[in-house]
Tab-separated table of C-alpha atoms and ligand atoms in Angstrom:
chain	number	residue	atom	x	y	z
A	1	UNK	CA	14.027	-9.183	-25.439
A	2	UNK	CA	11.968	-6.378	-26.941
A	3	UNK	CA	8.322	-5.757	-26.049
A	4	UNK	CA	6.439	-3.758	-28.662
A	5	UNK	CA	3.027	-2.186	-28.259
A	6	UNK	CA	0.874	0.604	-29.637
A	7	UNK	CA	1.637	2.843	-26.655
A	8	UNK	CA	4.174	2.754	-23.823
A	9	UNK	CA	3.584	4.967	-20.796
A	10	UNK	CA	6.968	5.368	-19.111
A	11	UNK	CA	5.657	7.750	-16.363
A	12	UNK	CA	8.733	9.863	-17.025
A	13	UNK	CA	7.957	12.105	-19.975
A	14	UNK	CA	5.050	11.604	-22.355
A	15	UNK	CA	3.464	8.362	-23.600
A	16	UNK	CA	5.243	6.981	-26.685
A	17	UNK	CA	3.310	5.750	-29.763
A	18	UNK	CA	4.410	2.612	-31.654
A	19	UNK	CA	6.824	2.006	-28.846
A	20	UNK	CA	9.027	-0.677	-27.373
A	21	UNK	CA	10.754	-1.596	-24.141
A	22	UNK	CA	14.069	-3.477	-24.247
A	23	UNK	CA	14.611	-5.938	-21.391
A	24	UNK	CA	17.826	-7.651	-20.355
A	25	UNK	CA	17.450	-10.166	-17.526
A	26	UNK	CA	15.376	-8.532	-14.798
A	27	UNK	CA	16.007	-4.961	-15.945
A	28	UNK	CA	14.727	-2.438	-18.408
A	29	UNK	CA	17.595	-1.289	-20.622
A	30	UNK	CA	15.798	0.916	-23.136
A	31	UNK	CA	12.468	2.506	-24.006
A	32	UNK	CA	11.417	4.559	-27.041
A	33	UNK	CA	10.017	4.336	-30.562
A	34	UNK	CA	9.946	0.732	-31.773
A	35	UNK	CA	12.300	1.230	-34.755
A	36	UNK	CA	14.896	2.963	-32.588
A	37	UNK	CA	14.756	0.409	-29.761
A	38	UNK	CA	14.930	-2.502	-32.234
A	39	UNK	CA	17.877	-0.984	-34.123
A	40	UNK	CA	19.777	-0.334	-30.934
A	41	UNK	CA	19.103	-3.475	-28.868
A	42	UNK	CA	17.999	-6.221	-31.302
A	43	UNK	CA	16.781	-9.526	-29.810
A	44	UNK	CA	13.444	-11.343	-29.879
A	45	UNK	CA	10.382	-9.136	-30.314
A	46	UNK	CA	7.179	-9.808	-28.409
A	47	UNK	CA	4.522	-7.748	-30.182
A	48	UNK	CA	1.608	-7.044	-27.818
A	49	UNK	CA	-0.298	-5.257	-30.600
A	50	UNK	CA	-2.990	-2.722	-29.709
A	51	UNK	CA	-2.063	-2.483	-26.042
A	52	UNK	CA	-0.869	0.120	-23.596
A	53	UNK	CA	2.230	-0.957	-21.684
A	54	UNK	CA	2.734	0.742	-18.339
A	55	UNK	CA	4.635	0.079	-15.108
A	56	UNK	CA	3.126	-2.596	-12.863
A	57	UNK	CA	0.916	-1.009	-10.210
A	58	UNK	CA	2.052	-0.711	-6.595
A	59	UNK	CA	-0.376	-1.117	-3.689
A	60	UNK	CA	0.812	0.992	-0.742
A	61	UNK	CA	-1.512	-0.419	1.929
A	62	UNK	CA	-3.100	-3.854	2.152
A	63	UNK	CA	-3.908	-6.636	4.635
A	64	UNK	CA	-4.049	-9.954	2.763
A	65	UNK	CA	-4.838	-11.719	6.047
A	66	UNK	CA	-8.474	-10.662	5.713
A	67	UNK	CA	-9.193	-11.681	2.114
A	68	UNK	CA	-11.410	-14.409	3.598
A	69	UNK	CA	-13.657	-11.723	5.104
A	70	UNK	CA	-14.884	-10.587	1.673
A	71	UNK	CA	-18.604	-9.677	1.923
A	72	UNK	CA	-18.652	-10.679	5.613
A	73	UNK	CA	-18.703	-7.206	7.198
A	74	UNK	CA	-21.261	-4.649	6.018
A	75	UNK	CA	-20.684	-0.962	6.863
A	76	UNK	CA	-21.077	-0.504	10.627
A	77	UNK	CA	-22.425	2.355	12.729
A	78	UNK	CA	-19.001	3.376	14.003
A	79	UNK	CA	-15.349	2.507	13.448
A	80	UNK	CA	-15.388	0.935	16.921
A	81	UNK	CA	-18.275	-1.332	15.882
A	82	UNK	CA	-16.198	-2.414	12.887
A	83	UNK	CA	-13.240	-3.255	15.169
A	84	UNK	CA	-15.539	-5.327	17.380
A	85	UNK	CA	-16.981	-7.114	14.342
A	86	UNK	CA	-13.648	-7.903	12.681
A	87	UNK	CA	-12.306	-9.134	16.037
A	88	UNK	CA	-15.263	-11.494	16.354
A	89	UNK	CA	-14.528	-12.876	12.865
A	90	UNK	CA	-10.794	-13.170	13.548
A	91	UNK	CA	-11.222	-15.482	16.539
A	92	UNK	CA	-12.920	-17.984	14.224
A	93	UNK	CA	-10.016	-18.039	11.700
A	94	UNK	CA	-7.340	-20.729	11.884
A	95	UNK	CA	-3.763	-20.524	10.585
A	96	UNK	CA	-4.935	-22.470	7.530
A	97	UNK	CA	-7.643	-19.846	6.949
A	98	UNK	CA	-5.047	-17.079	7.095
A	99	UNK	CA	-2.755	-18.929	4.671
A	100	UNK	CA	-5.689	-19.420	2.289
A	101	UNK	CA	-6.562	-15.736	2.696
A	102	UNK	CA	-3.042	-14.621	1.787
A	103	UNK	CA	-2.849	-16.953	-1.231
A	104	UNK	CA	-6.273	-15.906	-2.542
A	105	UNK	CA	-5.335	-12.278	-2.020
A	106	UNK	CA	-2.035	-12.616	-3.871
A	107	UNK	CA	-3.819	-14.142	-6.875
A	108	UNK	CA	-6.395	-11.349	-6.871
A	109	UNK	CA	-3.775	-8.623	-6.587
A	110	UNK	CA	-1.927	-10.106	-9.561
A	111	UNK	CA	-5.116	-10.433	-11.596
A	112	UNK	CA	-5.685	-6.692	-11.246
A	113	UNK	CA	-2.225	-5.721	-12.488
A	114	UNK	CA	-0.464	-5.035	-9.220
A	115	UNK	CA	3.150	-6.183	-9.362
A	116	UNK	CA	4.315	-4.802	-6.005
A	117	UNK	CA	2.429	-4.890	-2.746
A	118	UNK	CA	2.935	-3.528	0.744
A	119	UNK	CA	1.203	-6.082	2.941
A	120	UNK	CA	0.755	-5.555	6.660
A	121	UNK	CA	1.193	-9.089	7.957
A	122	UNK	CA	-0.165	-9.905	11.388
A	123	UNK	CA	1.274	-13.435	11.245
A	124	UNK	CA	4.774	-13.213	9.743
A	125	UNK	CA	5.541	-16.641	11.213
A	126	UNK	CA	3.276	-18.067	8.484
A	127	UNK	CA	5.600	-16.911	5.666
A	128	UNK	CA	7.533	-20.199	5.458
A	129	UNK	CA	4.200	-21.989	4.844
A	130	UNK	CA	3.199	-19.789	1.897
A	131	UNK	CA	4.361	-20.741	-1.612
A	132	UNK	CA	6.786	-18.125	-2.926
A	133	UNK	CA	4.694	-15.308	-4.409
A	134	UNK	CA	5.268	-14.325	-8.015
A	135	UNK	CA	4.674	-10.730	-6.974
A	136	UNK	CA	7.100	-8.401	-5.293
A	137	UNK	CA	5.761	-8.206	-1.741
A	138	UNK	CA	7.003	-6.114	1.151
A	139	UNK	CA	5.793	-7.901	4.276
A	140	UNK	CA	5.438	-5.378	7.065
A	141	UNK	CA	5.193	-7.267	10.354
A	142	UNK	CA	2.163	-5.844	12.111
A	143	UNK	CA	2.658	-5.466	15.861
A	144	UNK	CA	0.092	-4.907	18.603
A	145	UNK	CA	1.011	-4.829	22.294
A	146	UNK	CA	-2.225	-3.608	23.842
A	147	UNK	CA	-2.846	-7.056	25.331
A	148	UNK	CA	0.658	-8.545	25.545
A	149	UNK	CA	4.229	-7.391	24.836
A	150	UNK	CA	5.773	-8.023	21.396
A	151	UNK	CA	9.376	-9.253	21.164
A	152	UNK	CA	10.283	-6.749	18.423
A	153	UNK	CA	14.009	-7.649	18.136
A	154	UNK	CA	13.241	-11.379	17.818
A	155	UNK	CA	10.508	-10.920	15.212
A	156	UNK	CA	12.738	-8.570	13.223
A	157	UNK	CA	15.777	-10.851	13.379
A	158	UNK	CA	13.668	-13.797	12.310
A	159	UNK	CA	12.332	-11.869	9.307
A	160	UNK	CA	15.759	-10.533	8.428
A	161	UNK	CA	17.245	-14.044	8.463
A	162	UNK	CA	14.271	-15.419	6.503
A	163	UNK	CA	14.662	-12.944	3.652
A	164	UNK	CA	18.469	-13.373	3.656
A	165	UNK	CA	18.070	-17.126	3.224
A	166	UNK	CA	15.193	-16.870	0.712
A	167	UNK	CA	16.492	-14.351	-1.834
A	168	UNK	CA	14.095	-15.701	-4.475
A	169	UNK	CA	11.301	-13.975	-2.547
A	170	UNK	CA	11.140	-10.582	-4.228
A	171	UNK	CA	10.544	-7.559	-2.006
A	172	UNK	CA	11.476	-7.787	1.649
A	173	UNK	CA	10.204	-6.851	5.073
A	174	UNK	CA	9.252	-3.811	7.089
A	175	UNK	CA	7.701	-3.162	10.474
A	176	UNK	CA	4.212	-1.934	11.297
A	177	UNK	CA	3.295	-0.905	14.820
A	178	UNK	CA	-0.442	-1.185	14.184
A	179	UNK	CA	-1.872	2.138	15.427
A	180	UNK	CA	-1.543	4.616	18.271
A	181	UNK	CA	-4.406	2.959	20.118
A	182	UNK	CA	-3.055	-0.620	19.838
A	183	UNK	CA	0.737	-0.106	19.968
A	184	UNK	CA	2.511	1.541	22.913
A	185	UNK	CA	4.985	4.416	22.662
A	186	UNK	CA	7.696	1.886	23.603
A	187	UNK	CA	6.683	-0.334	20.678
A	188	UNK	CA	6.874	2.607	18.263
A	189	UNK	CA	10.347	3.446	19.583
A	190	UNK	CA	11.530	-0.158	19.395
A	191	UNK	CA	10.396	-0.563	15.772
A	192	UNK	CA	12.047	2.717	14.845
A	193	UNK	CA	15.375	1.585	16.342
A	194	UNK	CA	15.179	-1.789	14.605
A	195	UNK	CA	14.328	-0.089	11.318
A	196	UNK	CA	17.683	1.680	11.464
A	197	UNK	CA	19.518	-1.523	12.373
A	198	UNK	CA	18.096	-3.521	9.456
A	199	UNK	CA	17.511	-0.596	7.089
A	200	UNK	CA	13.834	-1.449	6.793
A	201	UNK	CA	10.787	0.746	6.329
A	202	UNK	CA	7.913	1.448	8.690
A	203	UNK	CA	4.191	1.963	8.438
A	204	UNK	CA	1.281	2.545	10.800
A	205	UNK	CA	-2.365	3.701	10.881
A	206	UNK	CA	-2.949	7.220	12.229
A	207	UNK	CA	-6.007	9.501	12.580
A	208	UNK	CA	-8.198	7.216	10.542
A	209	UNK	CA	-11.558	7.781	12.264
A	210	UNK	CA	-13.492	10.480	14.105
A	211	UNK	CA	-13.523	8.153	17.137
A	212	UNK	CA	-9.713	8.062	17.145
A	213	UNK	CA	-9.593	11.863	17.152
A	214	UNK	CA	-12.151	11.936	19.939
A	215	UNK	CA	-10.164	9.408	21.960
A	216	UNK	CA	-6.951	11.431	21.873
A	217	UNK	CA	-8.487	14.918	21.958
A	218	UNK	CA	-11.334	14.482	24.455
A	219	UNK	CA	-10.549	11.207	26.241
A	220	UNK	CA	-14.022	9.925	25.549
A	221	UNK	CA	-16.138	8.315	22.825
A	222	UNK	CA	-16.700	4.742	21.697
A	223	UNK	CA	-13.078	3.898	20.811
A	224	UNK	CA	-11.885	5.291	24.146
A	225	UNK	CA	-14.541	3.258	25.975
A	226	UNK	CA	-13.620	0.119	24.034
A	227	UNK	CA	-9.957	0.354	24.991
A	228	UNK	CA	-10.870	1.216	28.579
A	229	UNK	CA	-12.926	-1.965	28.684
A	230	UNK	CA	-9.969	-4.111	27.607
A	231	UNK	CA	-7.616	-2.492	30.135
A	232	UNK	CA	-5.453	-0.240	27.913
A	233	UNK	CA	-3.556	2.499	29.762
A	234	UNK	CA	-5.245	5.740	28.683
A	235	UNK	CA	-2.940	8.387	30.128
A	236	UNK	CA	-1.885	9.436	26.601
A	237	UNK	CA	-5.470	10.485	25.806
A	238	UNK	CA	-6.960	13.950	26.276
A	239	UNK	CA	-5.744	17.344	25.115
A	240	UNK	CA	-3.871	16.065	22.080
A	241	UNK	CA	-4.479	14.704	18.567
A	242	UNK	CA	-3.406	11.423	16.966
A	243	UNK	CA	-0.882	13.231	14.760
A	244	UNK	CA	0.667	15.189	17.597
A	245	UNK	CA	0.786	11.996	19.663
A	246	UNK	CA	2.645	10.248	16.816
A	247	UNK	CA	5.141	13.048	16.314
A	248	UNK	CA	5.850	13.399	20.005
A	249	UNK	CA	9.011	11.433	20.708
A	250	UNK	CA	9.054	9.593	17.352
A	251	UNK	CA	11.470	10.415	14.562
A	252	UNK	CA	8.840	10.213	11.816
A	253	UNK	CA	10.699	10.707	8.579
A	254	UNK	CA	10.957	9.298	5.039
A	255	UNK	CA	11.168	5.741	6.437
A	256	UNK	CA	7.475	5.931	7.371
A	257	UNK	CA	4.247	5.512	5.447
A	258	UNK	CA	1.386	6.838	7.543
A	259	UNK	CA	-1.891	5.268	6.443
A	260	UNK	CA	-5.176	7.212	6.364
A	261	UNK	CA	-4.597	10.578	8.164
A	262	UNK	CA	-8.190	11.693	7.813
A	263	UNK	CA	-8.539	13.659	11.049
A	264	UNK	CA	-6.639	16.860	11.842
A	265	UNK	CA	-6.839	19.917	14.052
A	266	UNK	CA	-5.702	23.226	12.528
A	267	UNK	CA	-2.628	23.043	14.792
A	268	UNK	CA	-1.810	19.688	13.187
A	269	UNK	CA	-1.383	21.461	9.854
A	270	UNK	CA	1.200	23.801	11.441
A	271	UNK	CA	3.002	20.692	12.693
A	272	UNK	CA	2.880	19.114	9.233
A	273	UNK	CA	4.438	22.220	7.763
A	274	UNK	CA	7.479	21.797	9.999
A	275	UNK	CA	8.070	18.030	10.142
A	276	UNK	CA	10.236	15.875	7.905
A	277	UNK	CA	8.077	14.704	5.064
A	278	UNK	CA	6.934	11.131	5.544
A	279	UNK	CA	4.752	9.298	3.027
A	280	UNK	CA	0.974	8.921	3.219
A	281	UNK	CA	-1.203	6.005	2.047
A	282	UNK	CA	-4.805	6.842	1.194
A	283	UNK	CA	-7.339	4.027	0.616
A	284	UNK	CA	-10.208	5.611	-1.367
A	285	UNK	CA	-12.799	2.825	-1.273
A	286	UNK	CA	-12.114	1.810	2.340
A	287	UNK	CA	-12.465	5.528	3.159
A	288	UNK	CA	-15.896	5.497	1.502
A	289	UNK	CA	-16.881	2.263	3.286
A	290	UNK	CA	-16.264	3.871	6.685
A	291	UNK	CA	-17.695	7.276	5.739
A	292	UNK	CA	-14.590	9.008	7.102
A	293	UNK	CA	-14.070	12.774	7.110
A	294	UNK	CA	-13.043	13.871	3.565
A	295	UNK	CA	-9.333	13.251	2.937
A	296	UNK	CA	-7.295	16.482	2.680
A	297	UNK	CA	-5.483	15.351	-0.451
A	298	UNK	CA	-4.789	18.724	-2.013
A	299	UNK	CA	-3.702	20.361	1.227
A	300	UNK	CA	-1.325	17.507	2.081
A	301	UNK	CA	0.136	17.532	-1.429
A	302	UNK	CA	0.756	21.266	-1.156
A	303	UNK	CA	2.592	20.700	2.113
A	304	UNK	CA	4.968	18.434	0.173
A	305	UNK	CA	3.812	14.974	1.243
A	306	UNK	CA	4.205	12.035	-1.111
A	307	UNK	CA	0.818	10.322	-1.331
A	308	UNK	CA	0.204	6.813	-2.623
A	309	UNK	CA	-2.910	4.646	-2.748
A	310	UNK	CA	-3.817	1.330	-1.163
A	311	UNK	CA	-6.755	-1.034	-1.184
A	312	UNK	CA	-6.794	-1.793	2.555
A	313	UNK	CA	-8.321	-5.232	3.176
A	314	UNK	CA	-11.482	-6.975	2.031
A	315	UNK	CA	-12.862	-6.407	5.532
A	316	UNK	CA	-13.574	-2.843	4.340
A	317	UNK	CA	-13.408	-3.131	0.548
A	318	UNK	CA	-14.902	-5.246	-2.217
A	319	UNK	CA	-11.786	-6.065	-4.278
A	320	UNK	CA	-8.020	-5.613	-4.354
A	321	UNK	CA	-8.065	-3.629	-7.627
A	322	UNK	CA	-6.030	-0.436	-7.779
A	323	UNK	CA	-7.901	0.454	-10.983
A	324	UNK	CA	-11.053	0.683	-8.862
A	325	UNK	CA	-9.187	2.773	-6.278
A	326	UNK	CA	-8.067	5.183	-9.013
A	327	UNK	CA	-11.646	5.526	-10.272
A	328	UNK	CA	-12.963	6.115	-6.754
A	329	UNK	CA	-10.447	8.892	-6.188
A	330	UNK	CA	-11.304	10.532	-9.520
A	331	UNK	CA	-14.955	10.322	-8.595
A	332	UNK	CA	-14.345	12.071	-5.259
A	333	UNK	CA	-11.714	14.629	-6.295
A	334	UNK	CA	-12.961	16.230	-9.472
A	335	UNK	CA	-9.866	18.456	-9.827
A	336	UNK	CA	-7.388	15.577	-10.077
A	337	UNK	CA	-6.278	14.175	-13.447
A	338	UNK	CA	-6.111	10.479	-14.418
A	339	UNK	CA	-2.389	10.969	-15.004
A	340	UNK	CA	-1.862	12.200	-11.461
A	341	UNK	CA	-3.889	9.330	-10.025
A	342	UNK	CA	-1.802	6.820	-11.991
A	343	UNK	CA	1.341	8.498	-10.626
A	344	UNK	CA	0.058	7.752	-7.113
A	345	UNK	CA	0.002	3.974	-7.764
A	346	UNK	CA	3.343	3.888	-9.605
A	347	UNK	CA	5.944	6.600	-8.996
A	348	UNK	CA	4.639	7.793	-5.612
A	349	UNK	CA	4.098	4.291	-4.245
A	350	UNK	CA	7.610	3.225	-5.337
A	351	UNK	CA	8.996	6.246	-3.526
A	352	UNK	CA	6.980	5.381	-0.399
A	353	UNK	CA	8.549	1.924	-0.117
A	354	UNK	CA	12.046	3.262	-0.807
A	355	UNK	CA	12.219	2.018	-4.415
A	356	UNK	CA	12.053	5.318	-6.310
A	357	UNK	CA	15.127	4.337	-8.338
A	358	UNK	CA	13.996	0.851	-9.300
A	359	UNK	CA	10.187	0.590	-9.479
A	360	UNK	CA	7.191	2.575	-10.730
A	361	UNK	CA	8.651	3.772	-14.050
A	362	UNK	CA	9.692	2.350	-17.386
A	363	UNK	CA	13.200	3.656	-17.567
A	364	UNK	CA	16.683	2.187	-18.156
A	365	UNK	CA	18.030	0.608	-14.970
A	366	UNK	CA	14.559	0.033	-13.495
A	367	UNK	CA	13.225	-3.455	-12.743
A	368	UNK	CA	11.263	-5.070	-15.577
A	369	UNK	CA	7.828	-4.951	-13.888
A	370	UNK	CA	5.281	-4.146	-16.605
A	371	UNK	CA	1.620	-4.628	-17.380
A	372	UNK	CA	-0.348	-4.291	-20.626
A	373	UNK	CA	-4.011	-3.424	-21.100
A	374	UNK	CA	-6.067	-2.892	-24.277
A	375	UNK	CA	-5.887	0.643	-25.716
A	376	UNK	CA	-8.653	2.933	-27.023
A	377	UNK	CA	-11.293	2.250	-24.406
A	378	UNK	CA	-12.670	5.735	-23.948
A	379	UNK	CA	-11.445	7.736	-26.940
A	380	UNK	CA	-10.425	10.459	-24.499
A	381	UNK	CA	-6.729	9.731	-24.099
A	382	UNK	CA	-4.299	7.176	-22.828
A	383	UNK	CA	-4.529	8.046	-19.109
A	384	UNK	CA	-8.353	7.969	-19.236
A	385	UNK	CA	-8.117	4.593	-20.983
A	386	UNK	CA	-5.846	3.234	-18.261
A	387	UNK	CA	-8.014	4.379	-15.380
A	388	UNK	CA	-11.170	3.084	-17.128
A	389	UNK	CA	-9.766	-0.436	-17.450
A	390	UNK	CA	-11.847	-3.125	-15.746
A	391	UNK	CA	-11.333	-6.848	-15.370
A	392	UNK	CA	-8.297	-9.085	-15.516
A	393	UNK	CA	-5.053	-7.574	-16.784
A	394	UNK	CA	-4.218	-9.774	-19.780
A	395	UNK	CA	-0.405	-9.556	-19.656
A	396	UNK	CA	2.197	-8.778	-17.056
A	397	UNK	CA	5.904	-9.129	-16.396
A	398	UNK	CA	7.650	-9.159	-13.045
A	399	UNK	CA	11.430	-9.187	-12.672
A	400	UNK	CA	11.721	-9.784	-16.424
A	401	UNK	CA	9.464	-12.865	-16.372
A	402	UNK	CA	6.116	-12.991	-18.168
A	403	UNK	CA	3.180	-14.022	-15.978
A	404	UNK	CA	-0.301	-15.077	-16.896
A	405	UNK	CA	-3.099	-14.321	-14.429
A	406	UNK	CA	-4.063	-17.383	-12.378
B	501	ZN	ZN1	-4.832	-0.912	7.262
């Protein structure tokens, strides 16, 4: 099959005018000028007309569990207040609510042109009750042991067996010790060991808020007091930083995506210079919602970190659109180009989930995950047009199959 359009943006090299992508099965086999691709590969032609074809977008940090909380939580005074508020909403949600949340979220993600999603899933046991998603989803089992221990090997084996016996589910699973304040050092170590056993990836939240920095550096503040009140051991707090706490005793390497990383000491930057380069997920609109310390994007990029974008959940965001995330980042970081921002939700995000050789580009041998949007929106150029796109993505393909937005 050949897909023709006015422009194809392969993300490797320059955009191609009057272009085509040749697909065989679930793979891209060729990309180039239409006449050349047609002469070489033949087959049925689907002409998308005046559209821009680009790789499907990849969301590097999301919690579909909380789609139901859309518009329920206004910005709070502190991050700790937000935790209290979301916890009060969570106790009222049933398993059916969570299933509905995940399904609604999947439909919304697809509508906005995301073809691959990293979803932190607090209830992986619900997976068998969810209809198979059309999207490629990496389900990272979120683990919290601040109140009770988590049987990490059992959860991991269960997920491993589930994905082995359900190969039609695209994507796979990973593990997500929730955060330094909710997951013990033992839990971090256990997930790291299991990640080697099953060759799965890891993610966690680190140094998101000022209160988290205060908790680990000064052993005080509202987050510290909150965890004291629920009986968390606090002997890891005081005289350190979240980042140094994470790196102490953990082999944090390319298997990990660290979400947020807003708070640093100057010594942390020396540490970052020396460590193996993990990946970082930044959530621009959730960052704005919380009013976090400005994200050190440029400095982290210069240190060699691969940075992707995520939406976070609708408990701190208004939609699951990566187009909106790209616009928010451009709005905040005036030096960054639309092309670079698009790279963060394609190439960089594919790299972060260990799929640099199969997702995030339109290139022979890559999976046929494509989207198309109308061209000539801004008159400023193809990357400006892409980032300016709003609304429902009119055409997409995942694993070589055309999908229509639900
Ligand atoms: Zn998160």
